PDB file of C-alpha atoms in Angstrom:
ATOM      1  CA  UNK A 428     168.281 -26.932  43.393  1.00  0.00           C
ATOM      2  CA  UNK A 429     164.916 -25.310  44.198  1.00  0.00           C
ATOM      3  CA  UNK A 430     162.395 -26.830  46.621  1.00  0.00           C
ATOM      4  CA  UNK A 431     160.159 -28.173  43.856  1.00  0.00           C
ATOM      5  CA  UNK A 432     163.055 -29.992  42.186  1.00  0.00           C
ATOM      6  CA  UNK A 433     164.109 -31.483  45.507  1.00  0.00           C
ATOM      7  CA  UNK A 434     160.585 -32.714  46.064  1.00  0.00           C
ATOM      8  CA  UNK A 435     160.424 -34.325  42.629  1.00  0.00           C
ATOM      9  CA  UNK A 436     163.789 -36.014  43.183  1.00  0.00           C
ATOM     10  CA  UNK A 437     162.615 -37.468  46.496  1.00  0.00           C
ATOM     11  CA  UNK A 438     159.307 -38.751  45.186  1.00  0.00           C
ATOM     12  CA  UNK A 439     160.870 -40.276  42.053  1.00  0.00           C
ATOM     13  CA  UNK A 440     162.637 -42.810  44.284  1.00  0.00           C
ATOM     14  CA  UNK A 441     159.382 -44.192  45.636  1.00  0.00           C
ATOM     15  CA  UNK A 442     157.905 -47.464  44.457  1.00  0.00           C
ATOM     16  CA  UNK A 443     154.817 -46.443  42.484  1.00  0.00           C
ATOM     17  CA  UNK A 444     153.091 -49.782  42.926  1.00  0.00           C
ATOM     18  CA  UNK A 445     152.557 -49.295  46.640  1.00  0.00           C
ATOM     19  CA  UNK A 446     150.088 -46.470  46.149  1.00  0.00           C
ATOM     20  CA  UNK A 447     150.401 -44.124  49.129  1.00  0.00           C
ATOM     21  CA  UNK A 448     151.395 -46.872  51.560  1.00  0.00           C
ATOM     22  CA  UNK A 449     155.154 -46.490  51.098  1.00  0.00           C
ATOM     23  CA  UNK A 450     155.375 -42.699  51.325  1.00  0.00           C
ATOM     24  CA  UNK A 451     157.574 -41.408  54.153  1.00  0.00           C
ATOM     25  CA  UNK A 452     155.711 -38.209  54.962  1.00  0.00           C
ATOM     26  CA  UNK A 453     158.523 -37.037  57.280  1.00  0.00           C
ATOM     27  CA  UNK A 454     160.804 -36.616  54.251  1.00  0.00           C
ATOM     28  CA  UNK A 455     158.410 -34.508  52.203  1.00  0.00           C
ATOM     29  CA  UNK A 456     159.560 -30.921  51.706  1.00  0.00           C
ATOM     30  CA  UNK A 457     156.518 -28.989  52.918  1.00  0.00           C
ATOM     31  CA  UNK A 458     157.919 -25.746  51.511  1.00  0.00           C
ATOM     32  CA  UNK A 459     156.771 -26.981  48.101  1.00  0.00           C
ATOM     33  CA  UNK A 460     153.150 -26.976  49.202  1.00  0.00           C
ATOM     34  CA  UNK A 461     153.651 -23.557  50.784  1.00  0.00           C
ATOM     35  CA  UNK A 462     154.828 -22.257  47.391  1.00  0.00           C
ATOM     36  CA  UNK A 463     151.907 -23.934  45.637  1.00  0.00           C
ATOM     37  CA  UNK A 464     149.311 -22.366  47.924  1.00  0.00           C
ATOM     38  CA  UNK A 465     150.462 -18.881  46.855  1.00  0.00           C
ATOM     39  CA  UNK A 466     148.794 -19.674  43.508  1.00  0.00           C
ATOM     40  CA  UNK A 467     145.497 -20.894  44.948  1.00  0.00           C
ATOM     41  CA  UNK A 468     142.391 -18.981  45.922  1.00  0.00           C
ATOM     42  CA  UNK A 469     140.705 -21.268  48.445  1.00  0.00           C
ATOM     43  CA  UNK A 470     137.584 -19.095  48.439  1.00  0.00           C
ATOM     44  CA  UNK A 471     136.985 -19.439  44.695  1.00  0.00           C
ATOM     45  CA  UNK A 472     133.538 -20.923  44.057  1.00  0.00           C
ATOM     46  CA  UNK A 473     134.779 -23.316  41.364  1.00  0.00           C
ATOM     47  CA  UNK A 474     137.452 -24.654  43.710  1.00  0.00           C
ATOM     48  CA  UNK A 475     134.885 -25.195  46.482  1.00  0.00           C
ATOM     49  CA  UNK A 476     132.524 -27.019  44.112  1.00  0.00           C
ATOM     50  CA  UNK A 477     135.363 -29.293  42.962  1.00  0.00           C
ATOM     51  CA  UNK A 478     136.288 -30.099  46.577  1.00  0.00           C
ATOM     52  CA  UNK A 479     132.680 -30.968  47.398  1.00  0.00           C
ATOM     53  CA  UNK A 480     132.344 -33.154  44.287  1.00  0.00           C
ATOM     54  CA  UNK A 481     135.566 -35.027  45.085  1.00  0.00           C
ATOM     55  CA  UNK A 482     134.512 -35.692  48.684  1.00  0.00           C
ATOM     56  CA  UNK A 483     130.861 -36.454  47.919  1.00  0.00           C
ATOM     57  CA  UNK A 484     131.315 -39.150  45.268  1.00  0.00           C
ATOM     58  CA  UNK A 485     132.956 -41.953  47.308  1.00  0.00           C
ATOM     59  CA  UNK A 486     130.724 -41.182  50.285  1.00  0.00           C
ATOM     60  CA  UNK A 487     127.651 -41.493  48.079  1.00  0.00           C
ATOM     61  CA  UNK A 488     128.541 -44.766  46.398  1.00  0.00           C
ATOM     62  CA  UNK A 489     129.679 -46.406  49.625  1.00  0.00           C
ATOM     63  CA  UNK A 490     126.574 -45.368  51.564  1.00  0.00           C
ATOM     64  CA  UNK A 491     124.211 -46.477  48.778  1.00  0.00           C
ATOM     65  CA  UNK A 492     126.049 -49.773  48.217  1.00  0.00           C
ATOM     66  CA  UNK A 493     125.977 -50.678  51.913  1.00  0.00           C
ATOM     67  CA  UNK A 494     122.327 -49.689  52.174  1.00  0.00           C
ATOM     68  CA  UNK A 495     121.591 -51.959  49.218  1.00  0.00           C
ATOM     69  CA  UNK A 496     123.521 -54.829  50.797  1.00  0.00           C
ATOM     70  CA  UNK A 497     121.575 -54.422  54.027  1.00  0.00           C
ATOM     71  CA  UNK A 498     118.065 -53.810  52.674  1.00  0.00           C
ATOM     72  CA  UNK A 499     118.067 -54.856  48.979  1.00  0.00           C
ATOM     73  CA  UNK A 500     116.169 -51.589  48.468  1.00  0.00           C
ATOM     74  CA  UNK A 501     117.391 -50.939  44.925  1.00  0.00           C
ATOM     75  CA  UNK A 502     116.976 -54.564  43.885  1.00  0.00           C
ATOM     76  CA  UNK A 503     113.363 -54.555  45.119  1.00  0.00           C
ATOM     77  CA  UNK A 504     112.679 -51.231  43.404  1.00  0.00           C
ATOM     78  CA  UNK A 505     114.079 -52.272  40.014  1.00  0.00           C
ATOM     79  CA  UNK A 506     113.013 -55.916  40.325  1.00  0.00           C
ATOM     80  CA  UNK A 507     116.465 -57.218  39.448  1.00  0.00           C
ATOM     81  CA  UNK A 508     119.885 -57.074  41.104  1.00  0.00           C
ATOM     82  CA  UNK A 509     121.608 -56.604  37.738  1.00  0.00           C
ATOM     83  CA  UNK A 510     119.283 -53.768  36.687  1.00  0.00           C
ATOM     84  CA  UNK A 511     119.761 -52.087  40.052  1.00  0.00           C
ATOM     85  CA  UNK A 512     123.543 -52.418  39.834  1.00  0.00           C
ATOM     86  CA  UNK A 513     123.647 -51.025  36.298  1.00  0.00           C
ATOM     87  CA  UNK A 514     121.422 -48.115  37.339  1.00  0.00           C
ATOM     88  CA  UNK A 515     123.697 -47.231  40.247  1.00  0.00           C
ATOM     89  CA  UNK A 516     126.709 -47.598  37.958  1.00  0.00           C
ATOM     90  CA  UNK A 517     125.213 -45.184  35.432  1.00  0.00           C
ATOM     91  CA  UNK A 518     124.605 -42.633  38.201  1.00  0.00           C
ATOM     92  CA  UNK A 519     128.165 -43.055  39.514  1.00  0.00           C
ATOM     93  CA  UNK A 520     129.528 -42.463  36.002  1.00  0.00           C
ATOM     94  CA  UNK A 521     127.499 -39.232  35.737  1.00  0.00           C
ATOM     95  CA  UNK A 522     128.776 -38.078  39.117  1.00  0.00           C
ATOM     96  CA  UNK A 523     132.347 -38.801  38.066  1.00  0.00           C
ATOM     97  CA  UNK A 524     131.862 -36.887  34.824  1.00  0.00           C
ATOM     98  CA  UNK A 525     130.645 -33.910  36.852  1.00  0.00           C
ATOM     99  CA  UNK A 526     133.589 -34.284  39.242  1.00  0.00           C
ATOM    100  CA  UNK A 527     136.011 -34.179  36.318  1.00  0.00           C
ATOM    101  CA  UNK A 528     134.206 -31.138  34.898  1.00  0.00           C
ATOM    102  CA  UNK A 529     134.358 -29.263  38.194  1.00  0.00           C
ATOM    103  CA  UNK A 530     138.030 -30.250  38.542  1.00  0.00           C
ATOM    104  CA  UNK A 531     138.801 -28.776  35.115  1.00  0.00           C
ATOM    105  CA  UNK A 532     136.791 -25.610  35.787  1.00  0.00           C
ATOM    106  CA  UNK A 533     138.610 -25.027  39.073  1.00  0.00           C
ATOM    107  CA  UNK A 534     141.963 -25.254  37.268  1.00  0.00           C
ATOM    108  CA  UNK A 535     140.844 -23.026  34.412  1.00  0.00           C
ATOM    109  CA  UNK A 536     139.894 -20.199  36.765  1.00  0.00           C
ATOM    110  CA  UNK A 537     143.178 -20.055  38.682  1.00  0.00           C
ATOM    111  CA  UNK A 538     146.851 -19.245  37.890  1.00  0.00           C
ATOM    112  CA  UNK A 539     149.347 -21.593  36.287  1.00  0.00           C
ATOM    113  CA  UNK A 540     152.719 -22.663  37.699  1.00  0.00           C
ATOM    114  CA  UNK A 541     155.735 -21.887  35.504  1.00  0.00           C
ATOM    115  CA  UNK A 542     157.557 -24.993  36.742  1.00  0.00           C
ATOM    116  CA  UNK A 543     154.921 -27.163  35.039  1.00  0.00           C
ATOM    117  CA  UNK A 544     155.046 -25.287  31.719  1.00  0.00           C
ATOM    118  CA  UNK A 545     157.910 -27.257  30.183  1.00  0.00           C
ATOM    119  CA  UNK A 546     158.404 -30.091  27.714  1.00  0.00           C
ATOM    120  CA  UNK A 547     159.591 -32.390  30.498  1.00  0.00           C
ATOM    121  CA  UNK A 548     156.463 -31.746  32.529  1.00  0.00           C
ATOM    122  CA  UNK A 549     154.260 -32.229  29.463  1.00  0.00           C
ATOM    123  CA  UNK A 550     155.726 -35.628  28.627  1.00  0.00           C
ATOM    124  CA  UNK A 551     155.573 -36.629  32.296  1.00  0.00           C
ATOM    125  CA  UNK A 552     151.893 -35.756  32.230  1.00  0.00           C
ATOM    126  CA  UNK A 553     151.391 -37.865  29.108  1.00  0.00           C
ATOM    127  CA  UNK A 554     153.101 -40.794  30.828  1.00  0.00           C
ATOM    128  CA  UNK A 555     150.851 -40.403  33.865  1.00  0.00           C
ATOM    129  CA  UNK A 556     147.773 -40.359  31.631  1.00  0.00           C
ATOM    130  CA  UNK A 557     148.936 -43.436  29.750  1.00  0.00           C
ATOM    131  CA  UNK A 558     149.610 -45.381  32.947  1.00  0.00           C
ATOM    132  CA  UNK A 559     146.401 -44.160  34.524  1.00  0.00           C
ATOM    133  CA  UNK A 560     144.180 -45.137  31.618  1.00  0.00           C
ATOM    134  CA  UNK A 561     145.948 -48.489  31.347  1.00  0.00           C
ATOM    135  CA  UNK A 562     145.136 -49.299  34.962  1.00  0.00           C
ATOM    136  CA  UNK A 563     141.570 -47.984  34.775  1.00  0.00           C
ATOM    137  CA  UNK A 564     140.550 -49.792  31.584  1.00  0.00           C
ATOM    138  CA  UNK A 565     142.396 -53.020  32.366  1.00  0.00           C
ATOM    139  CA  UNK A 566     140.755 -53.090  35.806  1.00  0.00           C
ATOM    140  CA  UNK A 567     137.340 -52.614  34.247  1.00  0.00           C
ATOM    141  CA  UNK A 568     138.037 -55.356  31.713  1.00  0.00           C
ATOM    142  CA  UNK A 569     139.177 -57.768  34.445  1.00  0.00           C
ATOM    143  CA  UNK A 570     136.272 -57.045  36.805  1.00  0.00           C
ATOM    144  CA  UNK A 571     133.453 -56.405  34.353  1.00  0.00           C
ATOM    145  CA  UNK A 572     130.771 -53.777  34.955  1.00  0.00           C
ATOM    146  CA  UNK A 573     129.145 -55.401  37.979  1.00  0.00           C
ATOM    147  CA  UNK A 574     132.513 -56.282  39.468  1.00  0.00           C
ATOM    148  CA  UNK A 575     133.536 -52.656  39.201  1.00  0.00           C
ATOM    149  CA  UNK A 576     130.265 -51.109  40.410  1.00  0.00           C
ATOM    150  CA  UNK A 577     129.734 -52.898  43.743  1.00  0.00           C
ATOM    151  CA  UNK A 578     128.102 -55.962  42.235  1.00  0.00           C
ATOM    152  CA  UNK A 579     129.032 -57.973  45.322  1.00  0.00           C
ATOM    153  CA  UNK A 580     126.908 -55.610  47.433  1.00  0.00           C
ATOM    154  CA  UNK A 581     123.967 -56.549  45.189  1.00  0.00           C
ATOM    155  CA  UNK A 582     124.613 -60.260  45.660  1.00  0.00           C
ATOM    156  CA  UNK A 583     126.327 -60.546  42.263  1.00  0.00           C
ATOM    157  CA  UNK A 584     129.489 -62.351  43.338  1.00  0.00           C
ATOM    158  CA  UNK A 585     132.438 -63.473  41.247  1.00  0.00           C
ATOM    159  CA  UNK A 586     133.402 -67.139  41.394  1.00  0.00           C
ATOM    160  CA  UNK A 587     136.950 -66.323  42.459  1.00  0.00           C
ATOM    161  CA  UNK A 588     139.161 -63.366  43.284  1.00  0.00           C
ATOM    162  CA  UNK A 589     140.621 -61.530  40.301  1.00  0.00           C
ATOM    163  CA  UNK A 590     144.410 -61.842  40.478  1.00  0.00           C
ATOM    164  CA  UNK A 591     145.508 -61.110  36.904  1.00  0.00           C
ATOM    165  CA  UNK A 592     146.775 -57.820  35.498  1.00  0.00           C
ATOM    166  CA  UNK A 593     146.661 -55.160  36.856  1.00  0.00           C
ATOM    167  CA  UNK A 594     145.756 -56.664  40.240  1.00  0.00           C
ATOM    168  CA  UNK A 595     148.990 -58.650  40.232  1.00  0.00           C
ATOM    169  CA  UNK A 596     150.860 -55.334  40.226  1.00  0.00           C
ATOM    170  CA  UNK A 597     148.986 -53.314  42.847  1.00  0.00           C
ATOM    171  CA  UNK A 598     145.830 -53.299  44.927  1.00  0.00           C
ATOM    172  CA  UNK A 599     142.986 -51.025  43.835  1.00  0.00           C
ATOM    173  CA  UNK A 600     144.524 -50.159  40.442  1.00  0.00           C
ATOM    174  CA  UNK A 601     141.384 -48.395  39.248  1.00  0.00           C
ATOM    175  CA  UNK A 602     141.542 -45.863  42.070  1.00  0.00           C
ATOM    176  CA  UNK A 603     145.257 -45.196  41.678  1.00  0.00           C
ATOM    177  CA  UNK A 604     144.914 -45.124  37.890  1.00  0.00           C
ATOM    178  CA  UNK A 605     142.199 -42.499  38.229  1.00  0.00           C
ATOM    179  CA  UNK A 606     144.452 -40.475  40.540  1.00  0.00           C
ATOM    180  CA  UNK A 607     147.260 -40.650  37.961  1.00  0.00           C
ATOM    181  CA  UNK A 608     144.827 -39.416  35.309  1.00  0.00           C
ATOM    182  CA  UNK A 609     143.928 -36.342  37.343  1.00  0.00           C
ATOM    183  CA  UNK A 610     147.579 -35.549  37.951  1.00  0.00           C
ATOM    184  CA  UNK A 611     148.379 -36.033  34.273  1.00  0.00           C
ATOM    185  CA  UNK A 612     145.561 -33.694  33.243  1.00  0.00           C
ATOM    186  CA  UNK A 613     146.801 -31.155  35.781  1.00  0.00           C
ATOM    187  CA  UNK A 614     150.258 -31.108  34.212  1.00  0.00           C
ATOM    188  CA  UNK A 615     149.277 -31.276  30.538  1.00  0.00           C
ATOM    189  CA  UNK A 616     146.257 -29.036  30.234  1.00  0.00           C
ATOM    190  CA  UNK A 617     146.617 -26.384  32.874  1.00  0.00           C
ATOM    191  CA  UNK A 618     150.027 -26.563  34.614  1.00  0.00           C
ATOM    192  CA  UNK A 619     147.874 -25.858  37.622  1.00  0.00           C
ATOM    193  CA  UNK A 620     148.788 -25.729  41.316  1.00  0.00           C
ATOM    194  CA  UNK A 621     145.110 -26.007  42.228  1.00  0.00           C
ATOM    195  CA  UNK A 622     144.981 -29.188  40.167  1.00  0.00           C
ATOM    196  CA  UNK A 623     147.829 -30.611  42.242  1.00  0.00           C
ATOM    197  CA  UNK A 624     145.934 -29.874  45.454  1.00  0.00           C
ATOM    198  CA  UNK A 625     142.703 -31.351  44.107  1.00  0.00           C
ATOM    199  CA  UNK A 626     144.567 -34.440  42.886  1.00  0.00           C
ATOM    200  CA  UNK A 627     145.977 -34.895  46.382  1.00  0.00           C
ATOM    201  CA  UNK A 628     142.423 -34.653  47.727  1.00  0.00           C
ATOM    202  CA  UNK A 629     141.292 -37.301  45.231  1.00  0.00           C
ATOM    203  CA  UNK A 630     144.058 -39.599  46.479  1.00  0.00           C
ATOM    204  CA  UNK A 631     143.112 -39.044  50.121  1.00  0.00           C
ATOM    205  CA  UNK A 632     139.403 -39.697  49.526  1.00  0.00           C
ATOM    206  CA  UNK A 633     140.244 -42.888  47.608  1.00  0.00           C
ATOM    207  CA  UNK A 634     142.554 -44.004  50.401  1.00  0.00           C
ATOM    208  CA  UNK A 635     139.766 -43.531  52.944  1.00  0.00           C
ATOM    209  CA  UNK A 636     137.238 -45.258  50.675  1.00  0.00           C
ATOM    210  CA  UNK A 637     139.554 -48.253  50.306  1.00  0.00           C
ATOM    211  CA  UNK A 638     139.691 -48.537  54.084  1.00  0.00           C
ATOM    212  CA  UNK A 639     135.906 -48.941  54.151  1.00  0.00           C
ATOM    213  CA  UNK A 640     135.396 -50.954  50.977  1.00  0.00           C
ATOM    214  CA  UNK A 641     138.193 -53.516  51.264  1.00  0.00           C
ATOM    215  CA  UNK A 642     137.303 -55.145  54.614  1.00  0.00           C
ATOM    216  CA  UNK A 643     133.566 -55.034  53.864  1.00  0.00           C
ATOM    217  CA  UNK A 644     133.993 -56.754  50.501  1.00  0.00           C
ATOM    218  CA  UNK A 645     136.264 -59.368  52.054  1.00  0.00           C
ATOM    219  CA  UNK A 646     133.579 -60.080  54.657  1.00  0.00           C
ATOM    220  CA  UNK A 647     130.967 -60.558  51.922  1.00  0.00           C
ATOM    221  CA  UNK A 648     133.107 -63.236  50.254  1.00  0.00           C
ATOM    222  CA  UNK A 649     134.004 -64.783  53.611  1.00  0.00           C
ATOM    223  CA  UNK A 650     130.292 -65.225  54.326  1.00  0.00           C
ATOM    224  CA  UNK A 651     129.821 -66.712  50.853  1.00  0.00           C
ATOM    225  CA  UNK A 652     132.613 -69.252  51.453  1.00  0.00           C
ATOM    226  CA  UNK A 653     131.180 -70.096  54.859  1.00  0.00           C
ATOM    227  CA  UNK A 654     127.685 -70.682  53.444  1.00  0.00           C
ATOM    228  CA  UNK A 655     129.057 -72.938  50.697  1.00  0.00           C
ATOM    229  CA  UNK A 656     130.945 -75.051  53.234  1.00  0.00           C
ATOM    230  CA  UNK A 657     127.857 -75.409  55.406  1.00  0.00           C
ATOM    231  CA  UNK A 658     125.768 -76.842  52.556  1.00  0.00           C
TER     232      UNK A 658
END
């Protein structure tokens, strides 16, 4: 059994619904990543642009959303919290489109991995895409546009916490669904080692973003509950 197969066998036993929280990093065969990096040119301009786009996006939307919550700068500029939220959402969508484009360009410019050029890998990629899109679109449907795009930071609060599908399966399903999409695209379209590395970076940036967003959002709703009780 080669190192890549051993890695796949280990990871297949993990519970997918825990995101990255249940991964035992001590058991990961690091030789797999060493093999993968032989196929990657870290100095390639397209790769560098993709890395910057992946890192920049969550930093941007978190900084802007918190600034809005603190100052109501966008609401005052647009004259409406809903208009401001939709405007930020449109910009975030454009940034994500560019991130996906730079991700694809980085893969297109670098070598493919023979291990991923198989029927099994292709159908695995299709499954990842299907699961990813299911989580992304069902999350958007459950939250609505403003619920997805930091509406609570604009003072647009939901009456109660969303607990239905897919939030009854995992926390932050939109982020993990998006990560699954990137991995699926990596396998299906390009069989690309650089895509695997960039997907891992996407997962890490989302994990960090969740650490900032989750507690802050919970505090917003805690303050709302407190103000209602004091009335």
